[in-house]
Coordinates of N, CA and C in Angstrom, one line a residue:
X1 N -58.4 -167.8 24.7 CA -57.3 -168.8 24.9 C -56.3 -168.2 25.9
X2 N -56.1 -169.0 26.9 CA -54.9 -168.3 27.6 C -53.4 -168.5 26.9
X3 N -53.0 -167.3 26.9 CA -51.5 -167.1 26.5 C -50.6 -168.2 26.8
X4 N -50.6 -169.5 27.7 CA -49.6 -170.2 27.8 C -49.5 -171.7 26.9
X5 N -48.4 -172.3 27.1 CA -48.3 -173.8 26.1 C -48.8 -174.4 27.6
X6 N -49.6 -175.6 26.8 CA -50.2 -176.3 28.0 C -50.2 -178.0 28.2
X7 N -50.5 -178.5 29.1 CA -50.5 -180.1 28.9 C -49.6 -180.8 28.6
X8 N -48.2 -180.6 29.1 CA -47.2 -181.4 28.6 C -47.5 -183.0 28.5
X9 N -47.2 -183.8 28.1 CA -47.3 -184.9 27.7 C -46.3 -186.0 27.8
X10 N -44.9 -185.4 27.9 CA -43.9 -186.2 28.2 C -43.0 -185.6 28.6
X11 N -42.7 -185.2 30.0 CA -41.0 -184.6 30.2 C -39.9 -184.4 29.4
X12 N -39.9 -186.1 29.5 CA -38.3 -186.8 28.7 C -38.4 -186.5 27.2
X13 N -39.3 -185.7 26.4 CA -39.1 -185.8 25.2 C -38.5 -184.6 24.8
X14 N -37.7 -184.6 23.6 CA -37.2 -183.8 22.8 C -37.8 -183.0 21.8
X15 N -38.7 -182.0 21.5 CA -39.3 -181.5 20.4 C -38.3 -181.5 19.7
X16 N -39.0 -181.3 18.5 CA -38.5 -181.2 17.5 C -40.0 -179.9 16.6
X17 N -39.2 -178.7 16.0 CA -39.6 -178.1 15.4 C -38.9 -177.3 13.9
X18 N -39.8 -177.2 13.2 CA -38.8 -176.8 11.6 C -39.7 -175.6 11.6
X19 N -38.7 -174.8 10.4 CA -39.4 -173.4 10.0 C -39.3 -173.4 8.6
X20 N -40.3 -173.4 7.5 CA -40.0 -173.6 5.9 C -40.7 -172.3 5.2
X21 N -40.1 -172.1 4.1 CA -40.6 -171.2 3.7 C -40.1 -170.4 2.8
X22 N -40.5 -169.5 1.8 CA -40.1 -168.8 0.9 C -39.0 -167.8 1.7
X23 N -37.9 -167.5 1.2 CA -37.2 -166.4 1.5 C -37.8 -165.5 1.2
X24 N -37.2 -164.6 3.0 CA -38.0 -163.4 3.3 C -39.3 -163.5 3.9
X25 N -39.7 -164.5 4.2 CA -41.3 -164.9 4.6 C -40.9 -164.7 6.4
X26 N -40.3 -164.4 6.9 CA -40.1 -164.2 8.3 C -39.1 -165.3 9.3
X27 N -39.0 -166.2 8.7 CA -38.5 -167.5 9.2 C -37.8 -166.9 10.2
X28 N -36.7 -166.0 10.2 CA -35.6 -165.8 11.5 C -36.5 -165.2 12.9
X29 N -37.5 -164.2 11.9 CA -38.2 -163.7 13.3 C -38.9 -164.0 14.0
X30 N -39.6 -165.5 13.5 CA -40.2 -165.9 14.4 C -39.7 -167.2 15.0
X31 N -38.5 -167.6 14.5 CA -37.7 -169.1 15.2 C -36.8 -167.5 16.3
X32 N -36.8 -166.8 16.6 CA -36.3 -165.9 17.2 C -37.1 -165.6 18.6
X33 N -38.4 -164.9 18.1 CA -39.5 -165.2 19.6 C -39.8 -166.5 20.3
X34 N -40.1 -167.2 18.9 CA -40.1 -168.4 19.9 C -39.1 -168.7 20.8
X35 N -38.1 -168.7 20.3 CA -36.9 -168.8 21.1 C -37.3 -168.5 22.5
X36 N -37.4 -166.7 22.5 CA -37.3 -166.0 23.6 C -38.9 -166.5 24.5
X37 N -39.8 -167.2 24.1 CA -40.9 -167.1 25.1 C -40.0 -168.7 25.7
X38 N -39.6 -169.2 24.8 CA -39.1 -170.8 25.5 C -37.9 -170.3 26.5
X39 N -36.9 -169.9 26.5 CA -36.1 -169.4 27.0 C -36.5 -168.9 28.6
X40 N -37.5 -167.9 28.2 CA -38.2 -166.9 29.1 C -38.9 -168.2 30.1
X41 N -38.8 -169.8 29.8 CA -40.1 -170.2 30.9 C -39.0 -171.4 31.1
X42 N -37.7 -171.2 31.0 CA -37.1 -172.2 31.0 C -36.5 -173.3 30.6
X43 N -36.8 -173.5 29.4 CA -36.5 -174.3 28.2 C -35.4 -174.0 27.5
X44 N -34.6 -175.5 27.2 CA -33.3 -175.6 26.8 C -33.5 -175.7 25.5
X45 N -33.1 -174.9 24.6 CA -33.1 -175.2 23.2 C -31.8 -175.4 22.4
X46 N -32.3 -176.2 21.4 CA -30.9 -176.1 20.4 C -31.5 -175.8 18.9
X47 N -30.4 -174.6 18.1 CA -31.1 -174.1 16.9 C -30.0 -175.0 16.1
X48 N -30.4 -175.1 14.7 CA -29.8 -175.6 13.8 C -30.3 -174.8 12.3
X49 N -29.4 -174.6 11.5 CA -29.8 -174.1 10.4 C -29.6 -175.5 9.4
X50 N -30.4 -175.6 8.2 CA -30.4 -177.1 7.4 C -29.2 -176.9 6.5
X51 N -28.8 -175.7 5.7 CA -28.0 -175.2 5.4 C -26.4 -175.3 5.8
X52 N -26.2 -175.0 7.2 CA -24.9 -174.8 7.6 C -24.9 -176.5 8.3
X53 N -25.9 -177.0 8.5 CA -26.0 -178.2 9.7 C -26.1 -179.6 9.1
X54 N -27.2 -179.7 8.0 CA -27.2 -180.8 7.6 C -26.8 -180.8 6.3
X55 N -27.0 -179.8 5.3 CA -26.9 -180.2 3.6 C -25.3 -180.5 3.3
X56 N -25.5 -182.1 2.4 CA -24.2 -182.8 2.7 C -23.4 -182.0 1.3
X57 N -22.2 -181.4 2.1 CA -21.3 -180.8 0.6 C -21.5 -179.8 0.5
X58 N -22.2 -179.1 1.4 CA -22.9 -177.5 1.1 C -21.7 -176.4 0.4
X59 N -20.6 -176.6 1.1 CA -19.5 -175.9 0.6 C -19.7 -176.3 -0.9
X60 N -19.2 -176.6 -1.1 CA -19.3 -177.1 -2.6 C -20.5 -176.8 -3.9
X61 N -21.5 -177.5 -3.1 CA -22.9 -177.0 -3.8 C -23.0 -175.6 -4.2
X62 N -22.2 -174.9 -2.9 CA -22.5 -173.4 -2.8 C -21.4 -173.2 -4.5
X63 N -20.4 -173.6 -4.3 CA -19.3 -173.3 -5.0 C -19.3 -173.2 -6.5
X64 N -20.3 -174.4 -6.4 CA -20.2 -175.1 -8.3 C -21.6 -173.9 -8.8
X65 N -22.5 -173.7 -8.1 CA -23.3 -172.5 -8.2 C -23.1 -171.2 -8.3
X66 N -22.0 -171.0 -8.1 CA -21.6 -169.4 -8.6 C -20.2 -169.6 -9.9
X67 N -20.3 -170.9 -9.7 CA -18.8 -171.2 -11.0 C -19.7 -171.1 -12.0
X68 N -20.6 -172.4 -11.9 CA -21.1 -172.9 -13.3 C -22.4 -171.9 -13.8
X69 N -22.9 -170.7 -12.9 CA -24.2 -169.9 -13.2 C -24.3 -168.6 -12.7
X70 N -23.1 -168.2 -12.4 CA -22.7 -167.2 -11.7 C -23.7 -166.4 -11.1
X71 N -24.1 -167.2 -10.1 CA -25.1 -167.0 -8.3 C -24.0 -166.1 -7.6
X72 N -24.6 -164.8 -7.4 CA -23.9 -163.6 -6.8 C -23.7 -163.8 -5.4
X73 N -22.8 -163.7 -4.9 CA -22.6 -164.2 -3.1 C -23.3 -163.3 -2.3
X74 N -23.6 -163.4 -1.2 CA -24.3 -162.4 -0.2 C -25.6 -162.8 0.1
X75 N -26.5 -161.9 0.9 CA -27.5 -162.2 1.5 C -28.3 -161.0 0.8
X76 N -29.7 -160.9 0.2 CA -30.4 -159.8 -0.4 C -30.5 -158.9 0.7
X77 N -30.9 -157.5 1.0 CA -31.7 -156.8 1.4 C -32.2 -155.3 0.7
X78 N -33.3 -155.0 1.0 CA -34.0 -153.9 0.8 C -33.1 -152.6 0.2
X79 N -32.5 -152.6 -0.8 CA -32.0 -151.9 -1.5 C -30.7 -152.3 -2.0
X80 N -30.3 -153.4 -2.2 CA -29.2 -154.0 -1.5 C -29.3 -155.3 -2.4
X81 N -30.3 -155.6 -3.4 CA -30.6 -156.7 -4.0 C -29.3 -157.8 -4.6
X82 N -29.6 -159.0 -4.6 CA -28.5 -160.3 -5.0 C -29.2 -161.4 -5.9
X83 N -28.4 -161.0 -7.2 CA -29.1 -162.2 -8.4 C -28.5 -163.3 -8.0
X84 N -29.5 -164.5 -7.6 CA -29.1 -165.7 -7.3 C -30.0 -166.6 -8.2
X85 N -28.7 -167.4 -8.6 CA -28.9 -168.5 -9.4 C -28.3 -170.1 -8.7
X86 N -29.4 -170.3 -8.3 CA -29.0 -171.6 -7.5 C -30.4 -173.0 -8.1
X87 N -31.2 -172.7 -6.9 CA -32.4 -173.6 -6.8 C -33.3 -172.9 -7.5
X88 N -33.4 -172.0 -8.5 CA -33.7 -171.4 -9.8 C -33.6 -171.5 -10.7
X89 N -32.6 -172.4 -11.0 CA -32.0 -172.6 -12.7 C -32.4 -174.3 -12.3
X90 N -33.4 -174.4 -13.4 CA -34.1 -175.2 -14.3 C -33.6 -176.3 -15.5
X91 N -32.7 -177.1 -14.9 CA -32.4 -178.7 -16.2 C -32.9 -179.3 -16.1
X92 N -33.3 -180.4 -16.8 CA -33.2 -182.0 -16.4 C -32.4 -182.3 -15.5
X93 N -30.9 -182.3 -16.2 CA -29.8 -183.1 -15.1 C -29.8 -182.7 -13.8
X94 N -30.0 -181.1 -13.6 CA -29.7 -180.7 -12.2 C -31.4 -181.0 -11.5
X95 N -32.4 -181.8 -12.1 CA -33.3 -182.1 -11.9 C -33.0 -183.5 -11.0
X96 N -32.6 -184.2 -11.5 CA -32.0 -185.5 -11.4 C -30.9 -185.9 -10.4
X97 N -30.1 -184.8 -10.0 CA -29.3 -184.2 -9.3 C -29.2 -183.6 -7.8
X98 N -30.4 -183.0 -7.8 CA -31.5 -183.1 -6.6 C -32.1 -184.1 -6.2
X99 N -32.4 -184.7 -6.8 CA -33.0 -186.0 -6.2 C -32.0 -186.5 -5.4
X100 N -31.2 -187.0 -6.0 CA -30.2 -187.8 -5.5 C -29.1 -187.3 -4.3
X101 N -29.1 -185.6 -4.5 CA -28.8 -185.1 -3.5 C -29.1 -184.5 -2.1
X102 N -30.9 -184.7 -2.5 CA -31.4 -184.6 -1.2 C -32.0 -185.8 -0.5
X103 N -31.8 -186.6 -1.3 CA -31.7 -187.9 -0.7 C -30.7 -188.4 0.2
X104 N -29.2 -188.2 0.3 CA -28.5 -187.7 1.0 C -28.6 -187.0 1.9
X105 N -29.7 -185.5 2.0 CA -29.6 -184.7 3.1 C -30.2 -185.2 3.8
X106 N -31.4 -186.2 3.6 CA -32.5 -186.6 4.5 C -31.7 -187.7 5.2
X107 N -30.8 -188.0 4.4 CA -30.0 -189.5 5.2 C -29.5 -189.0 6.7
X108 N -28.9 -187.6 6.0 CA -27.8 -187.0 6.8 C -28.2 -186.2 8.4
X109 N -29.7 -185.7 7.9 CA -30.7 -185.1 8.4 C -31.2 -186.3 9.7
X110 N -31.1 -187.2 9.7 CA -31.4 -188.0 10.6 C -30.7 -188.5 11.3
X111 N -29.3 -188.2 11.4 CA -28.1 -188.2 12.5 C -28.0 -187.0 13.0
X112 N -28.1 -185.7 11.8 CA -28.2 -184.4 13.0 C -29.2 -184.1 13.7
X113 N -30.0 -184.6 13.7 CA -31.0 -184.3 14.6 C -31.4 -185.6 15.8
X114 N -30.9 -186.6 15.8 CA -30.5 -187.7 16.3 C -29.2 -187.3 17.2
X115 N -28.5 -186.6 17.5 CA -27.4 -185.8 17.6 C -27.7 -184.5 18.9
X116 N -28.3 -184.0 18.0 CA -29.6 -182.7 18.7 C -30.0 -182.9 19.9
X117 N -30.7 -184.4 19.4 CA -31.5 -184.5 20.9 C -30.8 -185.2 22.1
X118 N -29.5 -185.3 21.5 CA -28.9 -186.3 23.0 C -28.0 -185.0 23.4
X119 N -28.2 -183.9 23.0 CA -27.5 -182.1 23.5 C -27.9 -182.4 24.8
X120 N -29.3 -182.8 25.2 CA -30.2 -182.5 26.5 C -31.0 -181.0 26.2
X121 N -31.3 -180.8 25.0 CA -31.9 -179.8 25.0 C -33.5 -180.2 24.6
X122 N -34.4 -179.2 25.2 CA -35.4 -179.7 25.3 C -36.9 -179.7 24.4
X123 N -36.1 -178.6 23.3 CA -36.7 -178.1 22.3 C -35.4 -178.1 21.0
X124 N -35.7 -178.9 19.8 CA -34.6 -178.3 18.6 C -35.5 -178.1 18.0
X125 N -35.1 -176.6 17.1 CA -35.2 -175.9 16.4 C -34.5 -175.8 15.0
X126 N -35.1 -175.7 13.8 CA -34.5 -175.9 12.6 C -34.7 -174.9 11.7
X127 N -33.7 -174.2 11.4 CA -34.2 -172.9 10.3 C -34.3 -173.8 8.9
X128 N -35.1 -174.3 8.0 CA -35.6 -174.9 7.5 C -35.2 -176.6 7.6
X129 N -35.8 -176.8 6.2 CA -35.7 -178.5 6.9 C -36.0 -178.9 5.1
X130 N -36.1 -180.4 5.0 CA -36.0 -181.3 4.0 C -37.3 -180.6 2.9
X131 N -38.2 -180.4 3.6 CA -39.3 -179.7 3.3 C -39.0 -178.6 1.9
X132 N -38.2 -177.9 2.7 CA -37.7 -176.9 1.8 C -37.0 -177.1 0.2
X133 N -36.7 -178.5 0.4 CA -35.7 -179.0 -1.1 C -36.9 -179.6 -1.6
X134 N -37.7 -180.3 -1.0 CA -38.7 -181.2 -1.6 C -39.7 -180.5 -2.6
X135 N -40.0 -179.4 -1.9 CA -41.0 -178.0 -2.4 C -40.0 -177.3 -3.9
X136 N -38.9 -177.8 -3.6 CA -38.1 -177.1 -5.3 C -37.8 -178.5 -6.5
X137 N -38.6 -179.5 -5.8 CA -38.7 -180.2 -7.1 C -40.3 -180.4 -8.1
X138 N -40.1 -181.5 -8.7 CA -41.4 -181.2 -9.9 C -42.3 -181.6 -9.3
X139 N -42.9 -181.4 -8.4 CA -44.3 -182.2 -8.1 C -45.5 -182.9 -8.6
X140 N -45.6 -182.1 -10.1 CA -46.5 -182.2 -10.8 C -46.2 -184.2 -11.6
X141 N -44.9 -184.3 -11.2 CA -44.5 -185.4 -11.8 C -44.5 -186.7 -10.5
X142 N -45.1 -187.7 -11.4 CA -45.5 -188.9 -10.4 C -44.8 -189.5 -9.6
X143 N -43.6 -189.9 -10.5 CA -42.0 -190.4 -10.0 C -41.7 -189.2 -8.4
X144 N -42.0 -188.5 -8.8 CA -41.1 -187.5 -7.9 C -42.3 -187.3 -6.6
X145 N -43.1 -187.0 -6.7 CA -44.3 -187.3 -5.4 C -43.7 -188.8 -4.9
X146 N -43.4 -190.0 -5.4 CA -43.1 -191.4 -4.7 C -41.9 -191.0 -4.0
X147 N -41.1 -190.2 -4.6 CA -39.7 -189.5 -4.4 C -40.1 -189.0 -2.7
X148 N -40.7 -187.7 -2.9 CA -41.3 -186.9 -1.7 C -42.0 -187.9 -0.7
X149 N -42.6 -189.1 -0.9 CA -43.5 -189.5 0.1 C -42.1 -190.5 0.5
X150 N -41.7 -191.3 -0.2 CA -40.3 -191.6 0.5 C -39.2 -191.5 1.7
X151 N -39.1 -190.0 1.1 CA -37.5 -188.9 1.7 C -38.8 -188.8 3.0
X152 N -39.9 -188.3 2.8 CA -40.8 -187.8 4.1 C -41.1 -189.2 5.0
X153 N -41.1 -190.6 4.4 CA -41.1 -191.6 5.4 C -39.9 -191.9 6.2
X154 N -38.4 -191.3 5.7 CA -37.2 -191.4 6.2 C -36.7 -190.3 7.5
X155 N -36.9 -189.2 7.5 CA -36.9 -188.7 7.8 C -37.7 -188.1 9.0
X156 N -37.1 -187.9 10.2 CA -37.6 -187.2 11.5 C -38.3 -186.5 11.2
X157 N -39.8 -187.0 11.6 CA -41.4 -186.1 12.0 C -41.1 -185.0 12.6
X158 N -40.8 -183.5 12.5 CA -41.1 -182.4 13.5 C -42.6 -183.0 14.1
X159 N -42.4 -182.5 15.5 CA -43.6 -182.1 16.3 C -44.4 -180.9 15.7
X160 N -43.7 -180.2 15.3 CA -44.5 -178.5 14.5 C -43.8 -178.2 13.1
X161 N -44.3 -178.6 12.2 CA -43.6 -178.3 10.8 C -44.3 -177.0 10.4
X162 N -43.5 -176.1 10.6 CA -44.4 -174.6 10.4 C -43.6 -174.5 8.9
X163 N -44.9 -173.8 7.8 CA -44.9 -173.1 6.2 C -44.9 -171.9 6.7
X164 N -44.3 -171.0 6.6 CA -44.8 -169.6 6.7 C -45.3 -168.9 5.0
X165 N -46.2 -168.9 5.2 CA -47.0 -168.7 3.8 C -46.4 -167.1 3.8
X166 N -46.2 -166.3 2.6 CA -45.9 -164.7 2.3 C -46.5 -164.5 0.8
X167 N -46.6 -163.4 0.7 CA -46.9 -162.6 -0.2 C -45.9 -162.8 -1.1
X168 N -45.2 -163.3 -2.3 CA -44.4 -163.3 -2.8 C -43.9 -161.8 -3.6
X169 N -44.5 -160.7 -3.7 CA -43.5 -159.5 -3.8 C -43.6 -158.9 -2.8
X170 N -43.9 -159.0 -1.5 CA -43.7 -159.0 -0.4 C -42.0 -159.3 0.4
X171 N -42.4 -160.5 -0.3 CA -41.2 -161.6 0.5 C -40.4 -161.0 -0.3
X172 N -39.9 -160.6 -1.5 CA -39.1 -160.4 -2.6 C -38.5 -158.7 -1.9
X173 N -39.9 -158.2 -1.7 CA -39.0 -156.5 -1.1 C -37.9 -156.5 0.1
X174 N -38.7 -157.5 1.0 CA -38.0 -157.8 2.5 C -36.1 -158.5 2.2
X175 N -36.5 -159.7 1.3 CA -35.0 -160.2 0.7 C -34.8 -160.5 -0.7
X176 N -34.6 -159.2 -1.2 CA -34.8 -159.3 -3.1 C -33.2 -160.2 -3.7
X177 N -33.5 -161.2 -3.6 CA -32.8 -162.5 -4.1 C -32.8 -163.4 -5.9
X178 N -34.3 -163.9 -5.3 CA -34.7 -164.4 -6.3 C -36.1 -163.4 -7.3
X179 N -36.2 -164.0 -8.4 CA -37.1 -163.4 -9.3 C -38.9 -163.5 -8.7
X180 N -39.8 -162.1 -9.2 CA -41.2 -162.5 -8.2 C -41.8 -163.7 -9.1
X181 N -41.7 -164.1 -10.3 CA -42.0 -164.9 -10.9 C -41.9 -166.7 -10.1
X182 N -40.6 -166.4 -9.5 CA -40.0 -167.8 -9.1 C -40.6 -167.8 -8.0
X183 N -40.7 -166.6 -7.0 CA -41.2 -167.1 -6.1 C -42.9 -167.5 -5.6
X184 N -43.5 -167.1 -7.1 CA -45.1 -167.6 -7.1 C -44.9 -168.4 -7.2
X185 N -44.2 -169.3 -8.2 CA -43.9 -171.0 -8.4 C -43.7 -171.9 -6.9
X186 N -42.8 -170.8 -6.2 CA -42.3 -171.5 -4.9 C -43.1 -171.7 -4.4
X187 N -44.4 -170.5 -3.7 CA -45.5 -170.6 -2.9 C -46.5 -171.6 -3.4
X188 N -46.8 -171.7 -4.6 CA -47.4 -173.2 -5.3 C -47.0 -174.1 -4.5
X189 N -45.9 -174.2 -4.6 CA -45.3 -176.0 -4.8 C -45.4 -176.1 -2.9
X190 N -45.1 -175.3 -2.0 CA -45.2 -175.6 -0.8 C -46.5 -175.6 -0.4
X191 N -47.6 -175.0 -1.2 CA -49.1 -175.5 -1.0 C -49.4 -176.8 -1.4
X192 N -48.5 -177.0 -2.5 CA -49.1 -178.9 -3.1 C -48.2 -179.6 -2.2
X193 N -47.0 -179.3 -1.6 CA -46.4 -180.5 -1.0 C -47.3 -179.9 0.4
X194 N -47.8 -179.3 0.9 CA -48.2 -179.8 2.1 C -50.0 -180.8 2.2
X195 N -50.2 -180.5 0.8 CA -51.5 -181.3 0.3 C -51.1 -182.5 0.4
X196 N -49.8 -182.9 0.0 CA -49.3 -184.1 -0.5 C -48.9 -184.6 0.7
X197 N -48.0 -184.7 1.6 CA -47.5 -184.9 2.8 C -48.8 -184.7 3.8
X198 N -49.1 -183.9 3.4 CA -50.5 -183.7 5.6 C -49.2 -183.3 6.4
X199 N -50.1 -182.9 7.4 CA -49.2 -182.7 9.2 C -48.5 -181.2 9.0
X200 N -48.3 -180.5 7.8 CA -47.6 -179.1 7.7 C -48.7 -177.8 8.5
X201 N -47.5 -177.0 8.8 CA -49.0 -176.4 9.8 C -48.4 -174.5 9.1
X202 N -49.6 -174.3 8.2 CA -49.3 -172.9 7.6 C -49.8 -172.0 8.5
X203 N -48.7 -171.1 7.9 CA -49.3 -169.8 8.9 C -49.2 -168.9 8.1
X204 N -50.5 -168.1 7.5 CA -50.9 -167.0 6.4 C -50.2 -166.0 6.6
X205 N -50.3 -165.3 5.7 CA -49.6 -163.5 5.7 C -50.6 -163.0 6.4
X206 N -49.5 -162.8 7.4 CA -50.7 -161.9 8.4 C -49.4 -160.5 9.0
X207 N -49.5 -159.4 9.5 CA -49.1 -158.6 9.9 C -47.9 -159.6 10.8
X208 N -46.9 -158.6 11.4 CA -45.7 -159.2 12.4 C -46.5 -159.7 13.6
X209 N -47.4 -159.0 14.3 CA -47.2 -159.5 15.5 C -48.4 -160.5 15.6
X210 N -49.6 -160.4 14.4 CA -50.2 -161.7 14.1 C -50.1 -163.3 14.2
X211 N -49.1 -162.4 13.1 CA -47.8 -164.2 12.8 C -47.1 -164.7 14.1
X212 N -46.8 -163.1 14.9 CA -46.1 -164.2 16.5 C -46.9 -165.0 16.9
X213 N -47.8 -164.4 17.3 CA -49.3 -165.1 18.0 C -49.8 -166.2 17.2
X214 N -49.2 -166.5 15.7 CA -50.0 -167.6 15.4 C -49.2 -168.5 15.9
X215 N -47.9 -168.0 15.3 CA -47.2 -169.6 15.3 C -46.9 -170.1 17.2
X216 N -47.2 -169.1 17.7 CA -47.5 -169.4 19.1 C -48.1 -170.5 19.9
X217 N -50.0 -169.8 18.6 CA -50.8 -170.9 19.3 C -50.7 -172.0 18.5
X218 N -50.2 -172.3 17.4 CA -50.0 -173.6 17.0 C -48.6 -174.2 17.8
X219 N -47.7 -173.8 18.1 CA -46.7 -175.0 19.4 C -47.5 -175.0 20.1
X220 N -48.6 -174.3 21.1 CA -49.2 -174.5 22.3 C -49.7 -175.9 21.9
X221 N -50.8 -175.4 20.6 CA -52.1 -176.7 19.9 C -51.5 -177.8 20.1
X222 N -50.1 -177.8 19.3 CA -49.7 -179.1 18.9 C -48.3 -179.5 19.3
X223 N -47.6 -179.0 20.3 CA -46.8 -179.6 20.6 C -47.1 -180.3 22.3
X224 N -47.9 -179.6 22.6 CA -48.2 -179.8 24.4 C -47.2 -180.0 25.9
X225 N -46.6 -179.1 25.5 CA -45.9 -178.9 26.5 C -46.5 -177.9 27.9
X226 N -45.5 -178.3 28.9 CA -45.8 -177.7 30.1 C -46.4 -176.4 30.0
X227 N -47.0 -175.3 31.1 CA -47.0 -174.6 30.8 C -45.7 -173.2 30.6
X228 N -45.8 -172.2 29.3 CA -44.9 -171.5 29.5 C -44.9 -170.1 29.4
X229 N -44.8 -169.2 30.3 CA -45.2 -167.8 30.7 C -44.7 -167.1 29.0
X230 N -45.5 -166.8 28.2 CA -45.1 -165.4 27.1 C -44.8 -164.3 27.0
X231 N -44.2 -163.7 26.3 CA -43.6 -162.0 26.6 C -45.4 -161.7 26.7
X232 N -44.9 -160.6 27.8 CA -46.6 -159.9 27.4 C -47.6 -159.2 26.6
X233 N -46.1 -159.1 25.1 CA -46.4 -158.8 24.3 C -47.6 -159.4 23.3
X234 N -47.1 -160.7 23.7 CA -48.1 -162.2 23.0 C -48.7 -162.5 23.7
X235 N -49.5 -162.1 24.8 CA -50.5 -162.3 25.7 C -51.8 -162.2 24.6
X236 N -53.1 -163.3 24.8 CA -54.0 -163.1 24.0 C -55.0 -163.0 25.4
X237 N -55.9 -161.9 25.4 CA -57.7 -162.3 26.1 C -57.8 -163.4 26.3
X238 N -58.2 -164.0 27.0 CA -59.1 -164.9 27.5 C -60.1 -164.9 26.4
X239 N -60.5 -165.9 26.2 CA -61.9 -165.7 25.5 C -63.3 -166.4 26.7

């Protein structure tokens, strides 16, 4: 395959791309290269995190989560660990609660990205996306799949909805946050919701510069854009 994105298909159009995934699964490093090969060929981008950008009340959310369950502030790292109690603690109510609140984000989610694309930029990028709340509710329950197929009919189709699949004590060494327990649960539920939805495009635990090269050739596959020169680092043979 040659190293470039190919076939564009519409000038005037605005991608849209999301990155989901278990914390610690790579998300920043590879919404990061990508960045840099789009950049590198000309391409205007705009990043958005779902967190700082769309989730409605986030201050707050953040707030009542370290009041009511005392969720330790900070970011995990490799020696450096942070007990977080957030999208891990398990009610009914705050079951119920979710719903209703990320029904809201997806409302909300569709003006910021509606927003995005009138930047003039040519590619938006999302460090996660609706995906990511959907995957922390019950799946297994019927009500809540109607729920998920819903919020996902409301809500802006990415052109590339990248899972980054991880190792969950993997992911846990990289950003030790949550429990390894929770996060085998986690990696479940974003294999059933992408069963349940279609169109998610996983990219396995594979080595660093594997995973560049995949999620590479999946924007080439499936987004079709012009062509665009890659670090030479992500250059693949010809076949």
């Amino acid at each position: 395959m040659h190293p470039s994105f190919s076939a564009m298909t519409d000038p005037r159009k605005t991608l849209l791309i999301s990155f989901s995934g278990l914390d610690g699964s790579g998300k920043s490093t590879q919404i990061a290269n990508l960045v840099r090969a789009l950049h590198a060929s000309g391409y205007r981008t705009r990043q958005l995190a779902f967190w700082d950008n769309v989730v409605v009340g986030s201050r707050y959310r953040e707030g009542f989560v370290h009041k009511a369950y005392k969720s330790e502030r900070g970011v995990g790292a490799p020696g450096k660990p942070v007990e977080r109690r957030d999208k891990n603690v398990r009610r009914w109510y705050l079951t119920l609660a979710r719903h209703l609140l990320y029904f809201a984000d997806a409302v909300h989610l569709r003006f910021v990205v509606g927003g995005a694309r009138r930047t003039g930029a040519d590619v938006v990028i999302l460090d996660r996306y609706i995906y990511d709340e959907l995957a922390n509710l019950p799946l297994s329950s019927a009500l809540t799949r109607a729920f998920v197929r819903l919020v996902n009919w409301c809500v802006p189709k990415p052109d590339v909805a990248y899972v980054l699949d991880a190792d969950p004590e993997a992911a846990r060494a990289r950003k030790p946050e949550y429990p390894a327990d929770f996060l085998r649960e986690c990696r479940r539920s974003y294999k059933d919701l992408a069963m349940l939805l279609g169109g998610l495009t996983i990219i396995p635990p594979l080595d660093l510069e594997a995973a560049k090269s995949a999620v590479l050739r999946a924007f080439e596959h499936k987004a079709a854009l012009k062509p665009v020169d890659l670090p030479a680092s992500e250059a693949q043979p010809a076949a």
